[in-house]
Coordinates of C-alpha atoms in Angstrom, one line a residue:
X1 CA -18.8 -9.4 -20.0
X2 CA -21.6 -7.2 -20.4
X3 CA -21.7 -6.6 -24.3
X4 CA -21.9 -3.0 -24.8
X5 CA -17.8 -2.8 -24.4
X6 CA -15.4 -5.4 -26.2
X7 CA -11.7 -6.2 -25.2
X8 CA -9.1 -6.7 -27.6
X9 CA -5.4 -7.8 -27.2
X10 CA -2.5 -9.3 -29.2
X11 CA -1.1 -12.7 -28.5
X12 CA 2.1 -11.3 -26.4
X13 CA -0.5 -11.4 -23.3
X14 CA -0.2 -14.8 -22.9
X15 CA -3.6 -15.2 -21.3
X16 CA -4.7 -18.9 -20.6
X17 CA -7.8 -19.6 -22.6
X18 CA -10.0 -20.1 -19.5
X19 CA -9.3 -16.2 -19.1
X20 CA -10.0 -15.0 -23.0
X21 CA -12.9 -17.4 -22.5
X22 CA -14.2 -16.2 -19.4
X23 CA -14.4 -12.7 -20.1
X24 CA -14.7 -12.8 -24.1
X25 CA -11.2 -11.3 -24.7
X26 CA -10.2 -11.1 -28.7
X27 CA -6.7 -12.2 -29.4
X28 CA -5.0 -10.7 -32.4
X29 CA -1.8 -12.8 -32.9
X30 CA 1.5 -11.6 -34.3
X31 CA 3.8 -13.4 -36.3
X32 CA 6.7 -15.7 -36.7
X33 CA 8.6 -16.7 -39.7
X34 CA 10.9 -19.9 -39.3
X35 CA 12.9 -20.0 -42.9
X36 CA 10.3 -19.2 -45.2
X37 CA 7.5 -20.8 -43.1
X38 CA 5.2 -17.3 -41.5
X39 CA 2.8 -18.4 -38.6
X40 CA 0.5 -17.3 -36.5
X41 CA 1.4 -17.0 -32.7
X42 CA -0.6 -19.4 -30.7
X43 CA -2.0 -21.1 -33.7
X44 CA 0.5 -22.8 -35.7
X45 CA 3.6 -22.4 -33.8
X46 CA 4.3 -23.1 -30.1
X47 CA 7.1 -22.2 -27.9
X48 CA 8.6 -25.8 -28.1
X49 CA 8.7 -25.1 -32.1
X50 CA 10.4 -21.7 -31.5
X51 CA 13.1 -23.3 -29.2
X52 CA 14.0 -26.0 -31.3
X53 CA 14.3 -23.9 -34.4
X54 CA 16.7 -21.6 -32.5
X55 CA 19.0 -24.5 -30.7
X56 CA 18.9 -25.6 -34.6
X57 CA 20.3 -22.2 -35.9
X58 CA 17.6 -21.6 -37.8
X59 CA 16.4 -17.7 -38.9
X60 CA 13.9 -16.8 -36.9
X61 CA 12.1 -13.7 -36.8
X62 CA 8.7 -11.8 -36.2
X63 CA 6.4 -9.1 -37.3
X64 CA 3.1 -7.3 -35.9
X65 CA -0.4 -8.0 -37.5
X66 CA -1.3 -5.8 -40.0
X67 CA -3.7 -3.2 -39.0
X68 CA -6.7 -4.8 -41.2
X69 CA -6.6 -7.9 -38.9
X70 CA -7.3 -5.1 -36.1
X71 CA -10.0 -3.6 -38.4
X72 CA -11.6 -6.8 -38.6
X73 CA -11.3 -7.5 -35.2
X74 CA -13.2 -4.3 -34.6
X75 CA -16.2 -5.1 -36.7
X76 CA -17.3 -8.4 -35.6
X77 CA -17.2 -6.9 -31.8
X78 CA -19.2 -4.1 -33.4
X79 CA -21.6 -6.5 -35.3
X80 CA -21.9 -8.7 -31.7
X81 CA -22.9 -6.0 -30.6
X82 CA -20.5 -3.8 -28.3
X83 CA -20.8 0.2 -28.7
X84 CA -17.0 0.7 -27.4
X85 CA -13.7 -1.4 -27.5
X86 CA -10.7 -1.6 -25.5
X87 CA -7.8 -2.9 -26.9
X88 CA -4.4 -3.0 -24.8
X89 CA -1.2 -4.1 -26.5
X90 CA 2.4 -5.0 -26.3
X91 CA 4.7 -1.8 -25.8
X92 CA 5.1 0.1 -28.9
X93 CA 8.8 0.3 -27.9
X94 CA 9.1 -3.2 -28.8
X95 CA 6.6 -3.7 -31.5
X96 CA 4.4 -1.5 -33.9
X97 CA 1.6 -3.4 -32.9
X98 CA -0.1 -0.7 -31.1
X99 CA 0.3 1.7 -34.0
X100 CA -1.4 -0.7 -36.5
X101 CA -4.5 -1.0 -33.4
X102 CA -4.1 2.7 -33.5
X103 CA -4.7 2.7 -37.6
X104 CA -7.8 0.4 -37.6
X105 CA -9.3 2.1 -34.4
X106 CA -9.3 5.5 -36.4
X107 CA -11.9 3.7 -38.9
X108 CA -13.7 1.5 -36.6
X109 CA -17.5 1.3 -36.6
X110 CA -17.2 2.2 -32.5
X111 CA -15.3 4.2 -30.4
X112 CA -11.6 2.6 -29.7
X113 CA -9.8 3.3 -26.9
X114 CA -6.2 1.9 -28.0
X115 CA -3.7 1.1 -24.8
X116 CA -0.1 1.0 -24.8
X117 CA 0.7 -1.0 -21.9
X118 CA 4.4 -0.2 -22.1
X119 CA 4.8 -4.5 -21.1
X120 CA 4.5 -7.7 -22.9
X121 CA 3.7 -11.0 -21.3
X122 CA 1.9 -11.7 -18.8
X123 CA 3.0 -8.1 -17.5
X124 CA 0.6 -7.0 -20.5
X125 CA -1.9 -9.8 -19.5
X126 CA -2.8 -8.1 -15.9
X127 CA -3.3 -5.0 -17.2
X128 CA -6.1 -6.7 -19.8
X129 CA -7.2 -8.5 -16.8
X130 CA -8.0 -5.0 -15.3
X131 CA -9.5 -3.7 -18.1
X132 CA -11.7 -7.2 -18.1
X133 CA -13.0 -6.7 -14.7
X134 CA -13.8 -3.0 -15.5
X135 CA -15.8 -3.8 -17.8
X136 CA -17.3 -6.8 -15.9
X137 CA -18.5 -4.1 -13.5
X138 CA -20.2 -2.3 -15.5
X139 CA -17.3 1.0 -16.2
X140 CA -17.6 2.6 -19.4
X141 CA -15.1 2.5 -22.0
X142 CA -12.9 5.7 -20.6
X143 CA -12.6 3.7 -17.2
X144 CA -11.9 0.5 -18.2
X145 CA -9.1 1.9 -20.3
X146 CA -7.7 3.8 -17.2
X147 CA -7.9 0.4 -15.2
X148 CA -5.9 -1.3 -18.1
X149 CA -3.2 1.5 -17.5
X150 CA -3.3 2.1 -13.9
X151 CA -2.5 -1.6 -13.3
X152 CA 0.1 -1.5 -15.7
X153 CA 2.4 1.4 -14.0
X154 CA 2.2 -0.3 -11.2
X155 CA 3.2 -3.9 -12.8
X156 CA 7.2 -4.7 -13.0
X157 CA 8.9 -7.6 -15.3
X158 CA 12.4 -8.8 -14.7
X159 CA 14.0 -11.9 -16.4
X160 CA 17.4 -13.6 -16.7
X161 CA 18.4 -14.7 -20.0
X162 CA 21.2 -17.4 -20.8
X163 CA 22.4 -15.3 -23.4
X164 CA 22.0 -11.8 -25.3
X165 CA 22.5 -12.8 -28.5
X166 CA 19.2 -13.6 -29.4
X167 CA 17.9 -10.0 -27.8
X168 CA 20.7 -8.7 -29.9
X169 CA 19.5 -10.4 -33.5
X170 CA 16.1 -9.3 -32.9
X171 CA 16.8 -6.0 -31.9
X172 CA 15.0 -5.9 -28.6
X173 CA 18.1 -5.2 -26.3
X174 CA 18.1 -1.5 -26.1
X175 CA 20.5 0.0 -23.5
X176 CA 20.9 -3.8 -22.5
X177 CA 23.2 -3.5 -25.8
X178 CA 26.1 -2.3 -23.2
X179 CA 26.6 -5.5 -22.0
X180 CA 27.4 -7.7 -25.4
X181 CA 30.8 -6.8 -24.6
X182 CA 31.4 -8.5 -21.0
X183 CA 28.0 -11.0 -21.9
X184 CA 30.7 -14.3 -21.8
X185 CA 31.7 -12.9 -18.4
X186 CA 28.5 -12.3 -16.9
X187 CA 24.3 -13.4 -16.6
X188 CA 22.4 -10.4 -16.9
X189 CA 19.4 -9.7 -15.2
X190 CA 17.4 -7.2 -17.4
X191 CA 14.2 -5.7 -16.8
X192 CA 11.3 -4.0 -18.7
X193 CA 11.6 0.3 -18.0
X194 CA 9.8 3.0 -19.9
X195 CA 8.7 0.1 -22.2
X196 CA 11.9 -1.0 -23.4
X197 CA 14.7 -3.8 -21.9
X198 CA 17.0 -2.4 -19.9
X199 CA 20.0 -3.8 -17.7
X200 CA 19.3 -4.1 -14.7
X201 CA 22.0 -6.3 -13.0
X202 CA 25.1 -8.1 -14.0
X203 CA 26.1 -11.5 -12.1
X204 CA 28.3 -13.9 -12.7
X205 CA 26.8 -17.2 -12.5
X206 CA 23.3 -18.6 -13.7
X207 CA 22.6 -20.0 -9.9
X208 CA 23.4 -16.5 -8.6
X209 CA 21.2 -14.9 -11.3
X210 CA 18.0 -16.6 -10.8
X211 CA 18.6 -16.4 -6.7
X212 CA 18.8 -13.1 -7.2
X213 CA 15.5 -12.5 -9.6
X214 CA 13.8 -14.1 -6.5
X215 CA 15.3 -11.2 -4.3
X216 CA 14.2 -8.5 -6.2
X217 CA 10.9 -10.3 -7.1
X218 CA 10.0 -10.6 -3.3
X219 CA 11.4 -7.2 -2.7
X220 CA 9.1 -5.7 -5.7
X221 CA 6.2 -7.6 -3.7
X222 CA 6.4 -5.2 -0.9
X223 CA 2.9 -6.3 1.7
X224 CA 0.1 -5.6 0.0
X225 CA -2.1 -8.2 -2.2
X226 CA 0.3 -9.6 -5.3
X227 CA -0.4 -11.4 -8.3
X228 CA 2.9 -13.0 -9.9
X229 CA 3.8 -14.8 -12.8
X230 CA 6.8 -17.0 -13.5
X231 CA 7.7 -17.3 -17.4
X232 CA 9.9 -19.5 -19.1
X233 CA 11.4 -20.9 -22.3
X234 CA 11.8 -24.7 -22.0
X235 CA 13.4 -24.2 -18.4
X236 CA 10.3 -25.8 -16.6
X237 CA 13.3 -27.3 -14.5
X238 CA 14.0 -23.6 -13.3
X239 CA 10.5 -22.2 -13.5
X240 CA 8.6 -24.3 -10.9
X241 CA 11.3 -24.5 -8.2
X242 CA 11.4 -20.9 -8.5
X243 CA 7.7 -20.1 -8.2
X244 CA 7.0 -22.7 -5.2
X245 CA 10.0 -20.3 -3.2
X246 CA 8.0 -17.2 -3.8
X247 CA 4.6 -18.8 -3.2
X248 CA 6.5 -19.0 0.7
X249 CA 8.3 -15.8 0.5
X250 CA 5.5 -13.4 -0.4
X251 CA 2.7 -12.7 2.3
X252 CA 0.3 -10.6 -0.2
X253 CA 0.6 -13.3 -3.0
X254 CA -3.0 -14.2 -3.9
X255 CA -2.7 -15.6 -7.5
X256 CA 0.8 -17.3 -8.7
X257 CA 1.4 -18.5 -12.9
X258 CA 3.5 -20.6 -13.9
X259 CA 4.1 -20.6 -18.3
X260 CA 6.0 -20.6 -21.1
X261 CA 6.3 -17.4 -22.8
X262 CA 4.9 -17.6 -26.6
X263 CA 6.9 -18.3 -29.4
X264 CA 7.2 -14.3 -30.7
X265 CA 9.1 -13.4 -27.5
X266 CA 10.4 -17.1 -27.2
X267 CA 12.4 -15.9 -30.4
X268 CA 14.1 -13.0 -29.1
X269 CA 14.9 -14.4 -25.2
X270 CA 16.3 -17.8 -26.6
X271 CA 16.0 -21.4 -24.7
X272 CA 16.4 -20.7 -21.2
X273 CA 14.4 -17.7 -20.0
X274 CA 13.3 -17.0 -16.5
X275 CA 10.9 -14.3 -15.8
X276 CA 9.1 -12.8 -13.3
X277 CA 6.3 -10.6 -13.5
X278 CA 4.4 -9.0 -10.4
X279 CA 1.8 -7.2 -10.4
X280 CA 0.2 -5.2 -7.4
X281 CA -3.3 -5.3 -7.1

């Protein structure tokens, strides 16, 4: 990556270490509190830790980074020679992270373009990678930020949860709150819409919900080139077969990644999550 522009994101992008290293991306972590212990996502707590804590009915909460954490990241980038910074983050409807980045950007020693992806997990990750590719191609600060915005605008995220209880506890359920009354009778499919978690469909059984999740992913993939991520939390036995079926059914598939969501998102969705991110190129 050219040294005149730097790229920053947060830990909910769930990019692989190889992608972070290749593009020189700086990650500012969110935090997860389990009981009285406050731990940095991706550093001190794993998805497995969160799944076990939730199953044990421990109190698990999450928090955004302090603006000082972004200020430190921006200073370090400037000291390393960056003349501008693109900072791409989790939806402002789900977290105050992007606002913390904006506060720090106002005092940064170099220009910072903060992008609210209105997404999360690898939906956010693909937006970050679009900015990275623009920077690698020699684009300027505004163009790199616009590349992130464009990829975010065409990327979709759909997911199934075994229970809405964890989303309810964390206050991230949005309009899906209406599903709670019938939660025992349905297996909800949700999606990201306008930066929020919204209800998509109600299905009667887990197997039908997962089959429907597959159909929705195929429908949204279209015929053009597309990247897909299958996310899960403690549900690899569901995620891997789903990924194989999508690999066989999506004609324009370029890259397919299977991986667990991190501790922060895991805390809000709970074990059993199965999600598909569809990101047209």
